PDB file of C-alpha atoms in Angstrom:
ATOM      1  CA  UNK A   8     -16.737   7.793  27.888  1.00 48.00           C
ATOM      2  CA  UNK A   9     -14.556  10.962  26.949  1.00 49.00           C
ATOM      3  CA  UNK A  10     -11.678   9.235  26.537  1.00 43.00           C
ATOM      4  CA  UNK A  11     -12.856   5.860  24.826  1.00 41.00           C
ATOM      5  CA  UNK A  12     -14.334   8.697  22.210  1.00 43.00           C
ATOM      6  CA  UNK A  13     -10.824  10.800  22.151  1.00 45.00           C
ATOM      7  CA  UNK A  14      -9.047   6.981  21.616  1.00 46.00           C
ATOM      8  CA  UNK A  15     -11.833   6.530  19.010  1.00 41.00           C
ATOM      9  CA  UNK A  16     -11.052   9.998  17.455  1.00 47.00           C
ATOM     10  CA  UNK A  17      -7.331   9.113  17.289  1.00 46.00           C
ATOM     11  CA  UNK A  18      -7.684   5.780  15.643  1.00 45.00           C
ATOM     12  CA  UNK A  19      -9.738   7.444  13.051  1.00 47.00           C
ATOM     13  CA  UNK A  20      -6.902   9.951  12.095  1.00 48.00           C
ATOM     14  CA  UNK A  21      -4.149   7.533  12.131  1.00 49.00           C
ATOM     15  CA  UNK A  22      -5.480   5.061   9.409  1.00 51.00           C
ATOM     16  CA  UNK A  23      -5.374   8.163   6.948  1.00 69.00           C
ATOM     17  CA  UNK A  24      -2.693   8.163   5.508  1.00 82.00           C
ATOM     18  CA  UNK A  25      -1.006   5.522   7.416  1.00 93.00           C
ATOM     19  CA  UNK A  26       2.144   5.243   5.793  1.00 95.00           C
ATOM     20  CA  UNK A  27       2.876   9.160   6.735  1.00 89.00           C
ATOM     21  CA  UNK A  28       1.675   9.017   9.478  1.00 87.00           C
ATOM     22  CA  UNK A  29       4.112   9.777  12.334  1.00 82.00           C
ATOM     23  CA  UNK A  30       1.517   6.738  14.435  1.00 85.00           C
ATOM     24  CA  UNK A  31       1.621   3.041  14.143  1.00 86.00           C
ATOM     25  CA  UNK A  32      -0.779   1.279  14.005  1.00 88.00           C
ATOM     26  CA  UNK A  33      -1.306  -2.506  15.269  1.00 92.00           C
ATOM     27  CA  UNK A  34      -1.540  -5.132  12.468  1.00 95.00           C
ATOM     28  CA  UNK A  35      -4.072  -7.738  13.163  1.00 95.00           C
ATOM     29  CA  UNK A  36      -4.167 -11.422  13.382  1.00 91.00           C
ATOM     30  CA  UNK A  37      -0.504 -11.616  11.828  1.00 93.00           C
ATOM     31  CA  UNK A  38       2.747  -9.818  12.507  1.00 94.00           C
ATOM     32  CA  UNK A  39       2.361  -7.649   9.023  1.00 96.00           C
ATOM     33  CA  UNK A  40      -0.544  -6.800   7.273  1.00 97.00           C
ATOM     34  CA  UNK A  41      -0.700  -4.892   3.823  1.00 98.00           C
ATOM     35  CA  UNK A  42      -1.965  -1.023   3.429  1.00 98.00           C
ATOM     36  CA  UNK A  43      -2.806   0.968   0.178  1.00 98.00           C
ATOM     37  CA  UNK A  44      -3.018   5.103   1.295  1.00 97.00           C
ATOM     38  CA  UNK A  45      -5.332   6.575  -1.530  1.00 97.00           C
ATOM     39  CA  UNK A  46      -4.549   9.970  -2.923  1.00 96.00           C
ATOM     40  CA  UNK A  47      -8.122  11.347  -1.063  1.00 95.00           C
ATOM     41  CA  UNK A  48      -5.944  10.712   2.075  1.00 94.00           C
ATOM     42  CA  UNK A  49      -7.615   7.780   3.221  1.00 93.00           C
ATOM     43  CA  UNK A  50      -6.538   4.309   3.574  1.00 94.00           C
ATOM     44  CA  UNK A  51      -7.318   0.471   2.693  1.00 96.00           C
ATOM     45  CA  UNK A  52      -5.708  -2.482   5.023  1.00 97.00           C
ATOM     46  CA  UNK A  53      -5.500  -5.859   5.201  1.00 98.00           C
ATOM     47  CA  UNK A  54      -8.047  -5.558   8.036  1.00 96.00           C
ATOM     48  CA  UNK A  55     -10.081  -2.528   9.315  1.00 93.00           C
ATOM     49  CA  UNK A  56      -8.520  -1.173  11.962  1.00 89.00           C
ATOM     50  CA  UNK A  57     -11.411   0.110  13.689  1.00 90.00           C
ATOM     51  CA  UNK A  58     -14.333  -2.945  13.158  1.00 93.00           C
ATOM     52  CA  UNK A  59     -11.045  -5.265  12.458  1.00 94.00           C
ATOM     53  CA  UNK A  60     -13.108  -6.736   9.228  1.00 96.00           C
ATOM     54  CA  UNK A  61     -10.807  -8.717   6.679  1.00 97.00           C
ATOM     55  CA  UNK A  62     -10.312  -6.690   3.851  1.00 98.00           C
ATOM     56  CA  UNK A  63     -10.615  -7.845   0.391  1.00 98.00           C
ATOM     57  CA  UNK A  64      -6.942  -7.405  -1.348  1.00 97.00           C
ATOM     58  CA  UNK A  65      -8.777  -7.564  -5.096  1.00 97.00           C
ATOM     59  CA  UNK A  66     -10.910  -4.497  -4.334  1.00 98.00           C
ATOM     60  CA  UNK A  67      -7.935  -2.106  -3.953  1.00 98.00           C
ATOM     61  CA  UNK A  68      -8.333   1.285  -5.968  1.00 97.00           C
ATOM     62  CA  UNK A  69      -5.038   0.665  -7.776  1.00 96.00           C
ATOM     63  CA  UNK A  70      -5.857   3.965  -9.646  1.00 96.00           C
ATOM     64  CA  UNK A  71      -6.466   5.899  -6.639  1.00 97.00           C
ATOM     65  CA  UNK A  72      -2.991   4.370  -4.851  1.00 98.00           C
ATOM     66  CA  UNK A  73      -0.082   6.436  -3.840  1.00 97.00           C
ATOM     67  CA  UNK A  74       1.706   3.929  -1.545  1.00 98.00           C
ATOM     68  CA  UNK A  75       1.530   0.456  -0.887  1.00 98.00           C
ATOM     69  CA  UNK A  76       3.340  -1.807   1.751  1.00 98.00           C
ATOM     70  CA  UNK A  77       3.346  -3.283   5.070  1.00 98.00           C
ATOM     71  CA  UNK A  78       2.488  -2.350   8.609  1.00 97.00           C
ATOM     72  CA  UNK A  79       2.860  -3.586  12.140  1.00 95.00           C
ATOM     73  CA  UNK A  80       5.624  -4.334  14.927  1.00 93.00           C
ATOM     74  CA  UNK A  81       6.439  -0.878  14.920  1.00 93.00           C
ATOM     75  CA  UNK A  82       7.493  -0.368  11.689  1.00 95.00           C
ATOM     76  CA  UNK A  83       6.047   0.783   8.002  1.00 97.00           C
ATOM     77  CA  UNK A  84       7.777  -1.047   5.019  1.00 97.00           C
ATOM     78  CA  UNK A  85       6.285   0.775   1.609  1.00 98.00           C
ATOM     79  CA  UNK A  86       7.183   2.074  -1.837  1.00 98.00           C
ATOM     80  CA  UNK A  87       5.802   5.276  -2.925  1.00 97.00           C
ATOM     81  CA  UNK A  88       3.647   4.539  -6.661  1.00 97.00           C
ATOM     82  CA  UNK A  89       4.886   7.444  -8.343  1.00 95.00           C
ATOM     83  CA  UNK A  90       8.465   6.643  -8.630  1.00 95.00           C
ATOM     84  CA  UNK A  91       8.907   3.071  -6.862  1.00 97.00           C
ATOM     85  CA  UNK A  92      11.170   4.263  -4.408  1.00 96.00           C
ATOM     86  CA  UNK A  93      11.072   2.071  -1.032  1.00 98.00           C
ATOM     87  CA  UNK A  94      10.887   3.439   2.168  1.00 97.00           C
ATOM     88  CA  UNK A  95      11.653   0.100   4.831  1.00 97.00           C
ATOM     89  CA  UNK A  96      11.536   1.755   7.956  1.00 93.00           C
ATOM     90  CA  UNK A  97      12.407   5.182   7.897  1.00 93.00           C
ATOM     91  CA  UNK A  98      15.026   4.182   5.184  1.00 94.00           C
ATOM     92  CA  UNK A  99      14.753   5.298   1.470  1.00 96.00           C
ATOM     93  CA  UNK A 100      15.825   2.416  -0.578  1.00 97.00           C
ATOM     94  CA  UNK A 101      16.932   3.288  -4.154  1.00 97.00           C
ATOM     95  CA  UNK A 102      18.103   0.771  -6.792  1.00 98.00           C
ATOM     96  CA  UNK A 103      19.986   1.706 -10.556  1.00 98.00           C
ATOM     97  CA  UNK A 104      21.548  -0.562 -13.196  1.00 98.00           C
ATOM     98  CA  UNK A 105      24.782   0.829 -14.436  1.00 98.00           C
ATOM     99  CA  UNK A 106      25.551  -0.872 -18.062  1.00 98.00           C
ATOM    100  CA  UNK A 107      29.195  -1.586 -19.321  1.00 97.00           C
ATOM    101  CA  UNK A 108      29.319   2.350 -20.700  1.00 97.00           C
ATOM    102  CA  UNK A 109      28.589   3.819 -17.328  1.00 97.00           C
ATOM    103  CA  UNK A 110      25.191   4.584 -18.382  1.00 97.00           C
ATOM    104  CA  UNK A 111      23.157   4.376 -15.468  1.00 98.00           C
ATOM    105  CA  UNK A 112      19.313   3.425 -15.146  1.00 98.00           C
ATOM    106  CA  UNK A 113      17.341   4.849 -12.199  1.00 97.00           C
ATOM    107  CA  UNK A 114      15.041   1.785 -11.369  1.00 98.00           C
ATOM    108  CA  UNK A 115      13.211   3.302  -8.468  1.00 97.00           C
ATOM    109  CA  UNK A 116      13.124   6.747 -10.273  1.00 94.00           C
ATOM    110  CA  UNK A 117       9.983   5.520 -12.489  1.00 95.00           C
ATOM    111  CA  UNK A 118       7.069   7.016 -13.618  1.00 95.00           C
ATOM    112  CA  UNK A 119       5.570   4.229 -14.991  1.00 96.00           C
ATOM    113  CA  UNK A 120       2.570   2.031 -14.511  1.00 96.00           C
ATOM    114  CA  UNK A 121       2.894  -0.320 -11.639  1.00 97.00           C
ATOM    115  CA  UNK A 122       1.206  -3.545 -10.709  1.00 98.00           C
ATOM    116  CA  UNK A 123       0.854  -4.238  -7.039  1.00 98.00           C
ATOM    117  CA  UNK A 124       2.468  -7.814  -5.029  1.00 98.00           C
ATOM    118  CA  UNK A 125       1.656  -9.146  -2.236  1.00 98.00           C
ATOM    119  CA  UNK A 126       1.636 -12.364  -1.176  1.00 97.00           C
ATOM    120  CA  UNK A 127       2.720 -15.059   2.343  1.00 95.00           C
ATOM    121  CA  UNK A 128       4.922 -17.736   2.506  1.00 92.00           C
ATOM    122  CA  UNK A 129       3.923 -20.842   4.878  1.00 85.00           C
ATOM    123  CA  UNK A 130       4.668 -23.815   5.317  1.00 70.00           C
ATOM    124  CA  UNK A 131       2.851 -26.930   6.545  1.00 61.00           C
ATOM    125  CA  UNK A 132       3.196 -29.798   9.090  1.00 57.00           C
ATOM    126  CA  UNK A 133       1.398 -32.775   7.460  1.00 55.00           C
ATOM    127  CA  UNK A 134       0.618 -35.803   9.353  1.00 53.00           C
ATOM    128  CA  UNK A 135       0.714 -38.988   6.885  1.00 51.00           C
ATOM    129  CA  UNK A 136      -1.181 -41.592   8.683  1.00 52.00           C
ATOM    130  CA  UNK A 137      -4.174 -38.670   9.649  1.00 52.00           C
ATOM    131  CA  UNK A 138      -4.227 -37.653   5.699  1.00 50.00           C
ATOM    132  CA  UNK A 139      -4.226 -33.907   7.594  1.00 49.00           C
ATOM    133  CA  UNK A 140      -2.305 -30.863   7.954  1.00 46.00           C
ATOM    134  CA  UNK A 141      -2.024 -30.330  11.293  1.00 49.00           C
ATOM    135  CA  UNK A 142      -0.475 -26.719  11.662  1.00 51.00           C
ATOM    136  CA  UNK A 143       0.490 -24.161   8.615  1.00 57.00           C
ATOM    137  CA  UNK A 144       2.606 -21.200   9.611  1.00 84.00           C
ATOM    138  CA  UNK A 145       3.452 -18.434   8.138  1.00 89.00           C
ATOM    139  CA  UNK A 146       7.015 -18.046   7.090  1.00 92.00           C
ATOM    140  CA  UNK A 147       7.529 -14.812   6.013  1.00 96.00           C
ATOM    141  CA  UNK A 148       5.296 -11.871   4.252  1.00 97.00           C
ATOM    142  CA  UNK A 149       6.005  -9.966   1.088  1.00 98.00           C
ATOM    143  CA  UNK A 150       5.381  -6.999  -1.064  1.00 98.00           C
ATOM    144  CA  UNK A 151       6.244  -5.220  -3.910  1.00 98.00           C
ATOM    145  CA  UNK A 152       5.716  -4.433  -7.659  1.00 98.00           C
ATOM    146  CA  UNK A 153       6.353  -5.078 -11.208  1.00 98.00           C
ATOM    147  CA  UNK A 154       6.986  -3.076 -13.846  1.00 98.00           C
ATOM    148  CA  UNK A 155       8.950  -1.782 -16.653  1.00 98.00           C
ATOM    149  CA  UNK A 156      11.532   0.941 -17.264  1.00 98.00           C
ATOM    150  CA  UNK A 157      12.539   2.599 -20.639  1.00 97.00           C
ATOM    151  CA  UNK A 158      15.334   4.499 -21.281  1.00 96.00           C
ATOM    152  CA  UNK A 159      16.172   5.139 -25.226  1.00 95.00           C
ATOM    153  CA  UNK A 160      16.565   1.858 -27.074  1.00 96.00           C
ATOM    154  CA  UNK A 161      16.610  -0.187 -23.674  1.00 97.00           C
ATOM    155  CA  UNK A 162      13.527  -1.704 -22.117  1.00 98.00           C
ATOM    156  CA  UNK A 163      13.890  -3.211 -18.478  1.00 98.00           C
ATOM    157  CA  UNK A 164      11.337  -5.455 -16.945  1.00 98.00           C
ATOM    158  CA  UNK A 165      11.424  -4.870 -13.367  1.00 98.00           C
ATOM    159  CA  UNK A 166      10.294  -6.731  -9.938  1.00 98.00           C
ATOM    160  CA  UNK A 167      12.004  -5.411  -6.593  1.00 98.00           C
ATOM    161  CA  UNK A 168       9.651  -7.696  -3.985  1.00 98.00           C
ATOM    162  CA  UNK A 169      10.725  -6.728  -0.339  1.00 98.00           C
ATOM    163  CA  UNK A 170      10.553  -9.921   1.807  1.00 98.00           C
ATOM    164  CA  UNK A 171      10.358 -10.317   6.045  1.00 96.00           C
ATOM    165  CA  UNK A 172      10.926 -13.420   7.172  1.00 95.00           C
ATOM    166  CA  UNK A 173       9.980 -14.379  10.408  1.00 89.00           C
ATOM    167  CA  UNK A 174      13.624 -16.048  11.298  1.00 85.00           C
ATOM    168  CA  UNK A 175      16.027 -14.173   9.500  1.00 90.00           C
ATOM    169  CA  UNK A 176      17.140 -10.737   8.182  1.00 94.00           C
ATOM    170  CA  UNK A 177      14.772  -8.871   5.366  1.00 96.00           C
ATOM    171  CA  UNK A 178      15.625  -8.676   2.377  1.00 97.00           C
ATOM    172  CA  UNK A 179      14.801  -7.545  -1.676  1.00 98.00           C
ATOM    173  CA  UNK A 180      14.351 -10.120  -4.300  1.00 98.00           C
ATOM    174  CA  UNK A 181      15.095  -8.074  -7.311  1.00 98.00           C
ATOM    175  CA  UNK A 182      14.109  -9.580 -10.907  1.00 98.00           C
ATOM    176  CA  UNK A 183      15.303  -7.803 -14.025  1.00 98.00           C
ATOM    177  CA  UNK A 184      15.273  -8.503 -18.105  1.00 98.00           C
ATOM    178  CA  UNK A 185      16.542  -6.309 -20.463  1.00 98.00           C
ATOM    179  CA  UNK A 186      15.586  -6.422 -24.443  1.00 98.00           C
ATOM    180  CA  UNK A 187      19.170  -6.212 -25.082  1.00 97.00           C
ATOM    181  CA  UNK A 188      22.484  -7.996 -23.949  1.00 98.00           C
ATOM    182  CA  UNK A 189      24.269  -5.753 -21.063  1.00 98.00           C
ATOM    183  CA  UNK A 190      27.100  -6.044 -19.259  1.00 98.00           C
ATOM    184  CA  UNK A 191      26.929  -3.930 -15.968  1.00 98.00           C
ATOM    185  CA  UNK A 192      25.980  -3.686 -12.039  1.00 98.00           C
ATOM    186  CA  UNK A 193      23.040  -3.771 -10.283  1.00 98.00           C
ATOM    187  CA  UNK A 194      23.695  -0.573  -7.314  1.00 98.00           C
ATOM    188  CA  UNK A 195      21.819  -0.447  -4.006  1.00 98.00           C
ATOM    189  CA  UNK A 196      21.398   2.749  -2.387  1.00 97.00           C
ATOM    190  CA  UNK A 197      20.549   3.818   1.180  1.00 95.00           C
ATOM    191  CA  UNK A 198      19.619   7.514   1.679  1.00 92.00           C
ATOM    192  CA  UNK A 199      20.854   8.588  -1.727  1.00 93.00           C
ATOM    193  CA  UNK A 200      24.193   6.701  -0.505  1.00 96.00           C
ATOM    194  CA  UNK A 201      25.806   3.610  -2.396  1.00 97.00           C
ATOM    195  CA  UNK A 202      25.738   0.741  -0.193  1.00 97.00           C
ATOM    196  CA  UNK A 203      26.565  -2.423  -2.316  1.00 98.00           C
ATOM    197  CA  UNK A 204      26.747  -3.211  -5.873  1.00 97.00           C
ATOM    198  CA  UNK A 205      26.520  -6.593  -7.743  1.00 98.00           C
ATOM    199  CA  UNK A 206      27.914  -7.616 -11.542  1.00 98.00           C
ATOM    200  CA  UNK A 207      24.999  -8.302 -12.818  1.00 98.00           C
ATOM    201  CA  UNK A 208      25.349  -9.657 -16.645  1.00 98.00           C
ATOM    202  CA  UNK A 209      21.964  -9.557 -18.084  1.00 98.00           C
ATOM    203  CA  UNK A 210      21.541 -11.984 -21.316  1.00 98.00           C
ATOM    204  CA  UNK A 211      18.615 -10.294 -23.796  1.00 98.00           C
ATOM    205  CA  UNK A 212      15.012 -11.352 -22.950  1.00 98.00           C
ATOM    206  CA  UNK A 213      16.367 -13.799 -19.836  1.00 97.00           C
ATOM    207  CA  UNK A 214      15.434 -12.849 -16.442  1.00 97.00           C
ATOM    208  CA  UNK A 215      17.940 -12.502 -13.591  1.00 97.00           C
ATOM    209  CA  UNK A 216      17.447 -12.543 -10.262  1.00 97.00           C
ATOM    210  CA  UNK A 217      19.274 -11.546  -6.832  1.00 97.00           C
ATOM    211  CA  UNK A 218      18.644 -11.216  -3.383  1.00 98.00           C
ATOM    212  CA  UNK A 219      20.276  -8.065  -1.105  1.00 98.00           C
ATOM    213  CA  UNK A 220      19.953  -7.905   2.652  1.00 97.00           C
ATOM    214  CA  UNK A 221      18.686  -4.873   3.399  1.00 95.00           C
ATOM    215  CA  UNK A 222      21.740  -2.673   4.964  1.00 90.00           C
TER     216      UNK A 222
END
């Protein structure tokens, strides 16, 4: 009995605050599930990870949010809702547009308001002569958020959505349109370290899109 209640005990601390928590916690049902740690230090996940209730994603405290991401397998995959900055697995992720004049625009360094993403991918096996789908599996899980950066006369719409597939490497769908024309580079950043940058024209008010393997 003591140590089903010091187990107990421990659970209870580890889901608050779970994304700094030095524990991981088990996601249920699916390889991934989502987490939003509140600024009162507690937590909200997909599922409860003591009764293991489903979790409504639409009743989320966005107000009260400080991080938002994934959990499970081991790892944490989140961005903090202050700036935007990622942090996939111990990793800080940054990412900056740097226009034609070497002006550069700190994408994850950005105070603004932030709308939360989450969402699976699956796919179906449908049998034609049954009129059924016999199996749907899930083909990869995502998360991430939009919103928009201003700097002077320049107004960026911005979507970094962090995707793990279940068959290949992760990676971060970025989606960015400017008010103006620009003709610069889109700059990923590991640690505060340049990993790889991209030309990235951007046309005014047309969206463009890449994806980056996450180094």
């Amino acid at each position: 009995m003591d140590l089903l209640k010091k187990n107990f005990n421990a659970m209870k601390e580890m889901i608050k605050m779970l994304f700094s928590s030095s524990e991981n916690a088990q996601a249920i049902g699916i390889p991934f599930n989502w987490n939003a740690d509140y600024v009162n230090g507690k937590n909200y996940a997909e599922y409860d990870l003591l009764t293991h209730k489903k979790n409504d994603y639409y009743l989320i405290q966005r107000n009260q949010v400080i991080r938002f991401g994934l959990f499970g397998q081991g790892m944490k995959f989140f961005f903090e809702m202050t700036d935007g900055s990622f942090n996939l697995s111990g990793k800080r992720i940054e990412i900056e547009y740097i226009d034609e004049n070497g002006k550069t625009f700190h994408l994850t360094t950005n105070f603004a308001d932030k709308d939360l993403i989450t969402y699976k991918e699956a796919y179906s096996d449908f049998n034609g002569v049954q009129g059924a789908v016999q199996r749907s599996d899930i083909k990869s899980i995502n998360f991430g958020y939009k919103t928009t950066y201003r700097k002077d006369d320049v107004q960026l719409f911005f979507q970094p959505i962090v995707s793990i597939p279940f068959n290949k490497s992760a990676f971060i769908e970025v989606k960015l349109t400017s008010n103006k024309t620009m003709d610069g580079h889109l700059v990923f950043k590991t640690r505060g370290i340049e990993v790889e940058r991209f030309y990235a024209p951007l046309e005014a008010n047309r969206a463009g899109q890449i994806n980056w393997t996450i180094k």
